Coordinates of C-alpha atoms in Angstrom, one line a residue:
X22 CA -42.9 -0.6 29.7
X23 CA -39.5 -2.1 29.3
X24 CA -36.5 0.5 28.0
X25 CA -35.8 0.8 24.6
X26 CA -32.2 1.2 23.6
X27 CA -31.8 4.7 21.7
X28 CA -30.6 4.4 18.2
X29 CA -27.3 5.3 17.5
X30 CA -28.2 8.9 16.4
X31 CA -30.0 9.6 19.9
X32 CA -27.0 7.8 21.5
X33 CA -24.3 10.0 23.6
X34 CA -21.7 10.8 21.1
X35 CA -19.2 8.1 21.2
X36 CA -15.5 9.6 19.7
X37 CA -13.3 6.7 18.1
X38 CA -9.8 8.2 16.7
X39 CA -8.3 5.9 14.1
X40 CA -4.4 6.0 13.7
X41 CA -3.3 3.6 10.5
X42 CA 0.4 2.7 10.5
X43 CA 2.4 0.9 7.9
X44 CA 1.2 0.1 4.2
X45 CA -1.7 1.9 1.7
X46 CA -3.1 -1.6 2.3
X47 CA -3.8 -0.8 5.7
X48 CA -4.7 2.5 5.0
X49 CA -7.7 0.8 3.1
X50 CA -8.5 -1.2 6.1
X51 CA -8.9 1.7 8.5
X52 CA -11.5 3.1 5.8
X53 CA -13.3 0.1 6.2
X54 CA -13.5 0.0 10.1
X55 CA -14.5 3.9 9.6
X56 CA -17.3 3.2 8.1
X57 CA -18.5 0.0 10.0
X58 CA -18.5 2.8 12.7
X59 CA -19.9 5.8 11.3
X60 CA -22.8 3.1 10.6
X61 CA -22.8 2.4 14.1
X62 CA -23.0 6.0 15.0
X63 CA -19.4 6.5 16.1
X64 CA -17.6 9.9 15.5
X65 CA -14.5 8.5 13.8
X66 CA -11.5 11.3 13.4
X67 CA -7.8 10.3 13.2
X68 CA -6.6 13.0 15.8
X69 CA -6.9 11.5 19.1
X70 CA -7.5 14.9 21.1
X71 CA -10.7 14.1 23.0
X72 CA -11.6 10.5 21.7
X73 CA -13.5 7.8 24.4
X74 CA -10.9 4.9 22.0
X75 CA -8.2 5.1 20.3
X76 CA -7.8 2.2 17.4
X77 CA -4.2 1.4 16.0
X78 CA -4.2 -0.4 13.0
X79 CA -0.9 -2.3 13.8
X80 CA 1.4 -3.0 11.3
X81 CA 3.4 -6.4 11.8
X82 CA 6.1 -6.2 9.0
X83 CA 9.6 -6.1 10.1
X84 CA 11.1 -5.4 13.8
X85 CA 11.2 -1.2 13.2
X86 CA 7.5 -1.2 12.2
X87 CA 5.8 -3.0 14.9
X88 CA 8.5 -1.0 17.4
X89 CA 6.3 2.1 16.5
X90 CA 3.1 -0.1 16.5
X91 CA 3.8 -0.4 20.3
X92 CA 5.4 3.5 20.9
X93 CA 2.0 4.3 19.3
X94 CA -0.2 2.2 21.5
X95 CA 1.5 3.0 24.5
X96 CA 1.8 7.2 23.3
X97 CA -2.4 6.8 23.0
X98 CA -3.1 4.9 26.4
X99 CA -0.9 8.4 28.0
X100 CA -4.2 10.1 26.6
X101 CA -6.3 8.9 29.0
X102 CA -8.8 6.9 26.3
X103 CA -9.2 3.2 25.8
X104 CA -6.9 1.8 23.5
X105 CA -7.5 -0.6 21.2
X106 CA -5.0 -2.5 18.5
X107 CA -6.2 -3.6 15.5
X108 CA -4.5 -4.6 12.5
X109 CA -1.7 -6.5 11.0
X110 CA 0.1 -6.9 14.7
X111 CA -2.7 -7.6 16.3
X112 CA -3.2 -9.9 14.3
X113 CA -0.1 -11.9 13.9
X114 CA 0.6 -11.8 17.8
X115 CA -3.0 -11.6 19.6
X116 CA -3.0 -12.8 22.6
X117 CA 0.7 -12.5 23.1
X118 CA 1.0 -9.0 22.5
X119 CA -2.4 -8.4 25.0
X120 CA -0.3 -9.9 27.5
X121 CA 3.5 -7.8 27.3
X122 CA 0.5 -4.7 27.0
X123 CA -1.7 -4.5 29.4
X124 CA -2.1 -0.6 28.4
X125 CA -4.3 -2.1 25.4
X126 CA -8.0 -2.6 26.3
X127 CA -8.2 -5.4 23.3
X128 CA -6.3 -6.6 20.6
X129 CA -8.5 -7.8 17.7
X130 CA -7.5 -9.7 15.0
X131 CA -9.5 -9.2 11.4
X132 CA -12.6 -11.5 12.2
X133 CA -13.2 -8.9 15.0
X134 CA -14.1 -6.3 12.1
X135 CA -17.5 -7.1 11.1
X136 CA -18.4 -6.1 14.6
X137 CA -15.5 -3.6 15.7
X138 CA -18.7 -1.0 16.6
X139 CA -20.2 -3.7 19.4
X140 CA -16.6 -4.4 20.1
X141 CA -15.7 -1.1 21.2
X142 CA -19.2 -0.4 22.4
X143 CA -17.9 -2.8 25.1
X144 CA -14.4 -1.9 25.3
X145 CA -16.4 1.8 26.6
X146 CA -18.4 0.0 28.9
X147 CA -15.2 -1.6 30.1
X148 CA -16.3 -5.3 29.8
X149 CA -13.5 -8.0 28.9
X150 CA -12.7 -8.1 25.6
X151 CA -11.6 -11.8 24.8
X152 CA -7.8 -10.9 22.4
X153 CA -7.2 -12.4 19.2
X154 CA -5.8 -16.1 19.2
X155 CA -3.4 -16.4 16.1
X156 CA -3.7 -19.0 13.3
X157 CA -2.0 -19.2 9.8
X158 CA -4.8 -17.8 7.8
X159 CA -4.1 -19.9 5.0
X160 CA -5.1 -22.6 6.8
X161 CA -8.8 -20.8 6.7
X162 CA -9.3 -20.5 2.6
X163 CA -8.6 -23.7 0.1
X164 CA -5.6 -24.4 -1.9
X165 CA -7.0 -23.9 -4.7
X166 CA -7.1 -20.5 -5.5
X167 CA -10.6 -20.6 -7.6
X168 CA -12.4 -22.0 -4.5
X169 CA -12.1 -19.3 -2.4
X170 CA -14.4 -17.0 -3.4
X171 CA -17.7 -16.7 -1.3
X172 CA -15.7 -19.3 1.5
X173 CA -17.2 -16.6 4.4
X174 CA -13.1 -16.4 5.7
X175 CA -13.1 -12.6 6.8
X176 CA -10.5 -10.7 4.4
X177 CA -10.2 -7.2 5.5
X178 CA -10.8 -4.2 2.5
X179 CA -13.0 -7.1 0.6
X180 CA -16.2 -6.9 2.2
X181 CA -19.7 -5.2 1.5
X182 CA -22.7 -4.0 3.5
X183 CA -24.6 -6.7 1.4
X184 CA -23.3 -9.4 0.0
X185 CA -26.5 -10.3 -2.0
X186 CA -25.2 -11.6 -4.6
X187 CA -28.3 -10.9 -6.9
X188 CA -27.3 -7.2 -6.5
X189 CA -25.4 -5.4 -8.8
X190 CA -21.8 -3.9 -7.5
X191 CA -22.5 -1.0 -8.7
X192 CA -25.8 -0.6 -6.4
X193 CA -24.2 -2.4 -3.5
X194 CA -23.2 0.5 -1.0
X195 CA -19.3 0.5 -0.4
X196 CA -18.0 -0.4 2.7
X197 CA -15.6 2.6 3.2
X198 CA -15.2 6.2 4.9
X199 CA -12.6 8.3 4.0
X200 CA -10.4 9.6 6.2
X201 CA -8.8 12.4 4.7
X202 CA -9.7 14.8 1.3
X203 CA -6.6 13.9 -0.4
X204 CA -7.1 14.0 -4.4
X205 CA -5.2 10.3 -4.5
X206 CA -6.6 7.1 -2.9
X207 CA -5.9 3.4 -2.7
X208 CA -7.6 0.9 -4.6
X209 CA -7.6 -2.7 -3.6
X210 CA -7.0 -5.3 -5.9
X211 CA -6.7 -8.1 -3.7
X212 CA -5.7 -9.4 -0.5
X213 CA -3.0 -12.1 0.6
X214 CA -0.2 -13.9 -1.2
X215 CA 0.2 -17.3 -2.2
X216 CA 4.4 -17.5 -2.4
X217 CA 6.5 -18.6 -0.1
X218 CA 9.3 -16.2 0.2
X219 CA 11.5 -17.4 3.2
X220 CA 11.9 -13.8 5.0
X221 CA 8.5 -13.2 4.4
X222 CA 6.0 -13.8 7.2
X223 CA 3.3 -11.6 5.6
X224 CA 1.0 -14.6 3.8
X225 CA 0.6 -16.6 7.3
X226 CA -1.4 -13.6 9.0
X227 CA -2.9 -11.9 6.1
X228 CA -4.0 -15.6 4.5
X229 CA -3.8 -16.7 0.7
X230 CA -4.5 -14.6 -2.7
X231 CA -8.0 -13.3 -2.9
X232 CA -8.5 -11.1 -5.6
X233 CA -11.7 -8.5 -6.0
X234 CA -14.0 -8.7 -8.6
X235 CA -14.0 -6.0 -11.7
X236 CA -17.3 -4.9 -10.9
X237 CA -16.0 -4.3 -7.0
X238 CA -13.3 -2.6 -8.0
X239 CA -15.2 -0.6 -10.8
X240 CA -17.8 0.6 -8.5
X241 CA -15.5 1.3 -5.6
X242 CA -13.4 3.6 -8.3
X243 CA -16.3 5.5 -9.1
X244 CA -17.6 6.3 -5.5
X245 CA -14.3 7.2 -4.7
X246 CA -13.9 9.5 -8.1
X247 CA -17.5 11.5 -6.7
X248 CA -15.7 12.2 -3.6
X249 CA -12.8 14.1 -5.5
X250 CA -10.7 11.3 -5.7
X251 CA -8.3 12.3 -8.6
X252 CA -5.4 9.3 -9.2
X253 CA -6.1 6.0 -7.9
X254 CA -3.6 3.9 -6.4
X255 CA -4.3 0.3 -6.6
X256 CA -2.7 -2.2 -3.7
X257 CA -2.1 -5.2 -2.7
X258 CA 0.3 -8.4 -1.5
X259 CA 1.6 -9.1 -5.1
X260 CA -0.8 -6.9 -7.8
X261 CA 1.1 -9.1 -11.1
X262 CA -1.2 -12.0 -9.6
X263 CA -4.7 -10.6 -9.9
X264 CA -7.1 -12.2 -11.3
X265 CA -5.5 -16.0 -11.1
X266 CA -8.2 -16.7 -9.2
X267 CA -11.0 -15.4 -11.2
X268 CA -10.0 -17.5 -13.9
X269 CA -8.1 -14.7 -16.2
X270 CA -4.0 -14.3 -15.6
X271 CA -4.8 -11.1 -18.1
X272 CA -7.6 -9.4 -15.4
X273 CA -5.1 -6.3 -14.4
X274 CA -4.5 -5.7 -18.5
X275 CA -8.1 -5.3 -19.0
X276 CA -8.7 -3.5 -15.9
X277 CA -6.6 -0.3 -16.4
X278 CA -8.5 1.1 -19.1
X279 CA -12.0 0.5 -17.6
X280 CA -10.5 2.3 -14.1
X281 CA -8.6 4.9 -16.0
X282 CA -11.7 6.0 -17.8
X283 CA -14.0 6.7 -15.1
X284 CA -14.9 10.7 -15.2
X285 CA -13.0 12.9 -12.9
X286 CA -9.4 10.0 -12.7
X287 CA -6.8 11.3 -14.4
X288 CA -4.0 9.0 -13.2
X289 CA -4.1 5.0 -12.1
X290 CA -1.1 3.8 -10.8
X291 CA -0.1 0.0 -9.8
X292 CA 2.0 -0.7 -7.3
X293 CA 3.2 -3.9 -5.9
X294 CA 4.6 -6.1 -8.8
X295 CA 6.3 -9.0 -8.6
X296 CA 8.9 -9.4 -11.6
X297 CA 8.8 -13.0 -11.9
X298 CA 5.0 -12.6 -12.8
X299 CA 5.5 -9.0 -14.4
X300 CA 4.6 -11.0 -18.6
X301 CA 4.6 -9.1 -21.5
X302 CA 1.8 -7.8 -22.1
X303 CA 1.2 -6.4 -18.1
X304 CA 4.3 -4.0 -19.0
X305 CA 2.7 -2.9 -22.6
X306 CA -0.5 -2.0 -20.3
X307 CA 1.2 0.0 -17.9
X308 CA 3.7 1.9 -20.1
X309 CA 1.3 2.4 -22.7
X310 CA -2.4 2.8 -21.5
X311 CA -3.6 6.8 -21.6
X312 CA -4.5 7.6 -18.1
X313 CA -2.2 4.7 -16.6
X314 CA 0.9 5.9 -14.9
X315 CA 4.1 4.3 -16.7
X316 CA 5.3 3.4 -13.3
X317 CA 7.0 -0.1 -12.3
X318 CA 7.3 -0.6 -8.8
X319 CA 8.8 -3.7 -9.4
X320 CA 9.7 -6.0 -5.7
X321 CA 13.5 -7.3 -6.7
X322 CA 14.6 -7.9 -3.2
X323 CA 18.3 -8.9 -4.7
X324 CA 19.9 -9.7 -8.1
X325 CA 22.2 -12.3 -6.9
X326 CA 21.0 -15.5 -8.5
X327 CA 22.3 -17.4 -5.3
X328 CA 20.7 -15.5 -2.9
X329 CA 17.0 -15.3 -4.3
X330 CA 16.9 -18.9 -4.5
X331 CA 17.8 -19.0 -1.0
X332 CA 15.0 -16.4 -0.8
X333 CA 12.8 -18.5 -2.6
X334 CA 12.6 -16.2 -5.3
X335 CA 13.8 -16.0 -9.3
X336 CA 15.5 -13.9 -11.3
X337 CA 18.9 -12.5 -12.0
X338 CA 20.8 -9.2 -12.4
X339 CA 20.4 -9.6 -16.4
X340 CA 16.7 -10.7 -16.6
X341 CA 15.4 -7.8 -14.0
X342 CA 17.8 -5.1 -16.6
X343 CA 15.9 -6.9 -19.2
X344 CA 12.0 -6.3 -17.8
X345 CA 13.1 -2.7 -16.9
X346 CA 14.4 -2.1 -20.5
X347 CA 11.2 -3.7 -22.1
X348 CA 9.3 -1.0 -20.0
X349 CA 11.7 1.8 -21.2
X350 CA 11.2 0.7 -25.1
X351 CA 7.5 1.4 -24.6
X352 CA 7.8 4.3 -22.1
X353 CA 11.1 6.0 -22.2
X354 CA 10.4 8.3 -19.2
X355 CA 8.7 5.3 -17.2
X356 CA 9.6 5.6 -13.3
X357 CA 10.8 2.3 -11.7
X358 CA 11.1 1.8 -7.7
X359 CA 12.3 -1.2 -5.7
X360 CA 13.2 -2.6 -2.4
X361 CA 16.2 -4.5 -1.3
X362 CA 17.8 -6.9 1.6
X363 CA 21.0 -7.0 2.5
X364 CA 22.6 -9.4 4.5
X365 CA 20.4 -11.8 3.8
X366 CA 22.0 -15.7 4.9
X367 CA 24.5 -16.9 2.7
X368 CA 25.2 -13.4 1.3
X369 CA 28.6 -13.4 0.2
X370 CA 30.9 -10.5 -0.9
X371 CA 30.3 -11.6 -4.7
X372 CA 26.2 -11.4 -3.9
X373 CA 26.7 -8.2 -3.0
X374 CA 28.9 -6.7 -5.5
X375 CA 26.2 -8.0 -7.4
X376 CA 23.7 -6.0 -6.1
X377 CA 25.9 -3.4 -6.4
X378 CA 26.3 -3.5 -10.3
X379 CA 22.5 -4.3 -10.5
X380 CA 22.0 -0.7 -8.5
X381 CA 24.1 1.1 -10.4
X382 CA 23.0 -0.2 -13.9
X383 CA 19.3 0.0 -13.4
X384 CA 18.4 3.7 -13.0
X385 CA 15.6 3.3 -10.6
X386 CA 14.1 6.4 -9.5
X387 CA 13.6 5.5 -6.2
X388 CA 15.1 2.2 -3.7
X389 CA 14.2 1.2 -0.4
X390 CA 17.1 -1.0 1.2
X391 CA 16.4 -3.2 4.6
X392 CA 19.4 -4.5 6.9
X393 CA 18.4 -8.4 7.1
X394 CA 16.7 -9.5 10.5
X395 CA 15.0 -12.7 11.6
X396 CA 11.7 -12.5 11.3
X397 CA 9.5 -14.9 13.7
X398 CA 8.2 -17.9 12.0
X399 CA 9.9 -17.2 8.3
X400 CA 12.3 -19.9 6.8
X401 CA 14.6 -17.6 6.5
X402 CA 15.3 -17.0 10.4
X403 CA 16.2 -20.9 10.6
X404 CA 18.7 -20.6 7.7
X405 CA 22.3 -20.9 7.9
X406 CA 25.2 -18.9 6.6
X407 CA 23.8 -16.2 9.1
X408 CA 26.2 -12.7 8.3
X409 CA 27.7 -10.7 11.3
X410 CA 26.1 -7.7 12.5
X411 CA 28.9 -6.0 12.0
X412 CA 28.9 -6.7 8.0
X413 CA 25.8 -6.1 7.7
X414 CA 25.4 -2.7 9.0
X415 CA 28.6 -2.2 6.9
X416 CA 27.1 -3.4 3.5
X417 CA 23.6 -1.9 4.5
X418 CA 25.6 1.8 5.1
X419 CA 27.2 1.0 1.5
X420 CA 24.3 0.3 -0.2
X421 CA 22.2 3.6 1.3
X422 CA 24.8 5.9 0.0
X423 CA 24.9 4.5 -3.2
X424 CA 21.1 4.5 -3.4
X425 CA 21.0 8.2 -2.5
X426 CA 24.2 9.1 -5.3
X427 CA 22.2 7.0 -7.6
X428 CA 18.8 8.1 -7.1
X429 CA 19.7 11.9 -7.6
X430 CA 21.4 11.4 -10.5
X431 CA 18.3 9.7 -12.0
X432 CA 16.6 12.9 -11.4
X433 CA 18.9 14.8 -12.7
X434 CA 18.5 13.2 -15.9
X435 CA 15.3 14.9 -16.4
X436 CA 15.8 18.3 -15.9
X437 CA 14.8 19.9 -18.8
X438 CA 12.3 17.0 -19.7
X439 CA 8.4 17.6 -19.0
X440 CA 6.8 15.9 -16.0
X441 CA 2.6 16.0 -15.6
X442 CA 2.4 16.8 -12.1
X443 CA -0.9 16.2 -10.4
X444 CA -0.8 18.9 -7.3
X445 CA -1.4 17.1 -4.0
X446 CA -1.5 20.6 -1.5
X447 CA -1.4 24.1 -2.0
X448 CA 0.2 25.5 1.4
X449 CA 0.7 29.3 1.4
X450 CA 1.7 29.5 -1.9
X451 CA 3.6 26.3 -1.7
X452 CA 2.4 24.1 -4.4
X453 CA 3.6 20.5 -3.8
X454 CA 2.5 17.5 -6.6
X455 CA 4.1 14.3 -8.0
X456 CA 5.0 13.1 -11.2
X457 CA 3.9 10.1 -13.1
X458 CA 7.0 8.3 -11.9
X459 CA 6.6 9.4 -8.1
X460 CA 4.1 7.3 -5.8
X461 CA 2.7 9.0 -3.0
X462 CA 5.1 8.6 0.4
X463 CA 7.4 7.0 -0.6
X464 CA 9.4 8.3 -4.1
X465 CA 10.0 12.2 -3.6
X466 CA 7.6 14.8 -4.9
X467 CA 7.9 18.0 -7.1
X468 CA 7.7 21.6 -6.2
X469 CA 5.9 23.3 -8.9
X470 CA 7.0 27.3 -8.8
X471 CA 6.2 30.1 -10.9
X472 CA 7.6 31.4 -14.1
X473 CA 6.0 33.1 -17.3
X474 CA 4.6 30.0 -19.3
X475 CA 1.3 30.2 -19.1
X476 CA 0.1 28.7 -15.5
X477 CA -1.1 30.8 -12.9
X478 CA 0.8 29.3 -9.4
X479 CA -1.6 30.9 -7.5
X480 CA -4.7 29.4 -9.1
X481 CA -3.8 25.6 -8.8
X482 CA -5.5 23.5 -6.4
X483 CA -5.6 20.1 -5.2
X484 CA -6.2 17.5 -7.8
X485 CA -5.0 19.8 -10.6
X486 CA -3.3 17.7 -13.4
X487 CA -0.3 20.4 -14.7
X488 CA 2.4 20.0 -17.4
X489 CA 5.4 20.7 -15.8
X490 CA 9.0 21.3 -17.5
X491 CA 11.8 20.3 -15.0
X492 CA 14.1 23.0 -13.9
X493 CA 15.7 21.9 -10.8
X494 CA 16.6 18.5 -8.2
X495 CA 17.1 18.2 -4.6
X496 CA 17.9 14.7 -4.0
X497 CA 14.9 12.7 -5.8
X498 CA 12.3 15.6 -5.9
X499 CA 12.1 17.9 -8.5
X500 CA 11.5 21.5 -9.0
X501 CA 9.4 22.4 -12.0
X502 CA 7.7 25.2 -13.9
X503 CA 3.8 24.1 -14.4
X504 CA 3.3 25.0 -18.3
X505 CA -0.1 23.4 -19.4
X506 CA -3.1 23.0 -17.1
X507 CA -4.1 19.4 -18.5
X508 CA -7.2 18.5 -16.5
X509 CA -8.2 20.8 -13.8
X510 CA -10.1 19.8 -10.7
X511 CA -13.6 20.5 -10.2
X512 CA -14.3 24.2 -8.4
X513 CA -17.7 24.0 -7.9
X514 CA -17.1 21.5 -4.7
X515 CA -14.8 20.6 -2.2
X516 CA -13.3 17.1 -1.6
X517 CA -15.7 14.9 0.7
X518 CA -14.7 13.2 3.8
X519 CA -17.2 10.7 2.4
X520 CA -19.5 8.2 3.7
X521 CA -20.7 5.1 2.2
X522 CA -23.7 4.5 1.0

């Protein structure tokens, strides 16, 4: 009688460790390969101490991020496991990057994720692994942004165990594993972008706007809710655009309340907004929906009118004061963020004392800045006008010590203000959360510590929604007395590593 292959449960256990780098988006992505193989019988961790393959989920951004794509890749192959890059890198370089790595068993681009368990099946066998051959994904889905539903294109974070249509979402098992018991997790909206920002190489390898359908993302929400989830982060290339393609511009408006009333969230928070698509009535939803974070993470990129043309972009220094101060009318204590470039081509000194005065006029709680490099295959890298090293590094040292002055400051102003803290760890005693205006990673935190109003320090847990007056600042974070438990977690269960299903 011929063999039988065993099924994965009687297989040998087969250890994948699954290292994410860069954005929440890929965050989201890794979930999804985690669960294509936990279906496959893998033993996914992200802690590569005894795993047969290690899987980096590349991140292809700018030059410093896929610098520690590489260190990473290379750091795992000194493990002794095969190594395997996945992700936005991957992706965008394929076969290019297989060949300057040989330490890399396989680089797989996204249509390699439907099967990533029979892929690394092989990869552990040691057969040859054909890499990733690039191509301008938005070649793959039509212009027209109401046509690409349903096209078959593989967009990672989208996908389904069954895509019978006939079924429900809600009775549809979600695609996704978490990876951690963190009371926060991303939400995706959509993937892709459909501008054309010249230093922007991000919509040729992640492909065109594909948004997810309400019922996806309602179903997705409450799964992730029953595994603890507490405030929901939702991500994507440009969140302002959502629903374009569904046939409603106002899908995100309508879409907070539904997520925000799902038992057990207590927080939704949008991030990714671009402010020349930021209308009206998108700010009233955000500053003013209960359960909705008034948070505006708002991608500016500059405020010099001549150089975001040149970065194919809109807006001014007076029109981006002007969207911030519509949010502030509705939502005095609303928390804005943004990113900047300096040095970008054609930057002149005026640009930049631009910038400056937009900066320091704004009050944004938290700022990102980025010295301008060529990217590989963006407009901007064939542009001229190109600025000196020398004056960059100059105006990007300016700009980070202003940020930092600026940045404090704004947290100064709420000392003595109330902040509703929802507690991320509880460490020895250390109880560390974020505000409504603080994102997770990336805009400071708040140390909650004892005084006599009420809250018992040593009772809060993870997930615990607090009332919080502020009594201290150390550079953007806050120190704060918890006053008023608000919503506390469940006790009766621990957060789930959970499966799908």
């Amino acid at each position: 009688m011929p063999a039988t292959s065993p099924s994965p449960t009687e297989q040998p256990a087969r250890r994948v460790a699954l290292l994410t780098l860069g954005c929440a988006r890929n965050e989201v992505d890794s979930e999804e390969l985690a669960a294509r193989l936990t279906a496959d019988g893998w033993q996914v961790s992200t802690d590569g101490e005894g795993a047969d393959v290690v899987l980096v989920n590349t991140c292809g951004f700018v030059e410093k991020a896929k610098q520690d794509s590489i260190d990473t890749l290379l750091a795992a192959a000194d493990t002794g496991a095969k190594v395997v890059a996945a992700g936005c890198m991957a992706e965008r370089y394929g076969k290019d990057l297989a060949g300057s790595l040989p330490e890399a068993a396989a680089v797989l681009g996204f249509d390699h994720y439907p099967t990533i368990a029979d892929t690394l099946d092989a990869v552990l066998r040691g057969e040859q692994v054909d890499s990733h051959t690039p191509r301008d994904r938005r070649e793959l889905l039509p212009v027209a942004p109401a046509k690409r539903r349903d096209t078959g294109v593989i967009v990672p974070g989208h996908a389904a165990f069954t895509n019978d249509e006939h079924t429900p979402a809600h009775l549809r098992p979600v695609l996704r594993h978490r990876l951690d018991s963190s009371p926060v997790a991303s939400l995706k909206l959509a993937s892709g972008c459909d501008r054309r920002c010249s230093f922007c190489a991000i919509p040729a390898f992640r492909g065109s706007f594909v948004s997810r359908t309400p019922d996806e993302l309602l179903a997705e929400a409450e799964w992730l809710a029953r595994t603890g989830v507490r405030e929901l982060v939702l991500v994507s290339e440009n969140s302002t655009s959502y629903g374009k393609d569904l046939g409603d511009p106002r899908a995100l408006e309508k879409l907070l309340p539904q997520l925000a009333a799902i038992g057990g969230i207590v927080r939704v928070r949008v991030s990714y907004l671009q402010p020349a698509e930021t209308r009206p009535g998108l700010v009233e939803a955000i500053a003013t929906t209960p359960g909705v974070a008034p948070y505006f993470d708002l991608s500016f990129q500059h405020s010099a009118e001549p150089v975001l043309r040149r970065m194919r972009r809109f807006g001014s220094t007076e029109r981006f004061l002007e969207l911030l101060a519509s949010a502030r009318d509705l939502a005095p204590e609303a928390g804005a963020r943004s990113n900047f470039i300096v040095g970008f081509p054609g930057e002149s000194r005026a640009d930049f004392e631009e910038l400056v005065r937009f900066v320091s006029e704004a009050r944004l709680d938290a700022i990102g800045v980025f010295d301008y490099s060529d990217e590989d295959g963006t407009e901007a890298a064939g542009l001229d006008g190109k600025i000196g090293s020398a004056t960059i590094k100059r105006r990007y040292d300016k700009m980070l010590t202003l940020v930092e002055e600026l940045c404090g400051q704004r947290a100064e102003e709420r000392l003595g203000t109330f902040v509703d803290v929802l507690v991320d760890t509880v460490d020895g005693g250390a109880v560390e959360g974020r505000g409504a205006h603080q994102a997770p990673e990336v805009d400071g935190s708040t140390t909650l510590v004892a005084g006599d109003e009420g809250v018992d320090l040593a009772a809060l847990r993870p997930g615990d929604l607090v009332r919080a007056r502020v009594t201290g600042t150390e550079g953007v974070d806050l120190v704060a007395v918890p006053t008023l438990m608000l919503d506390a977690a469940p006790r009766d269960r621990s957060p789930l590593l959970a499966v799908a299903g």
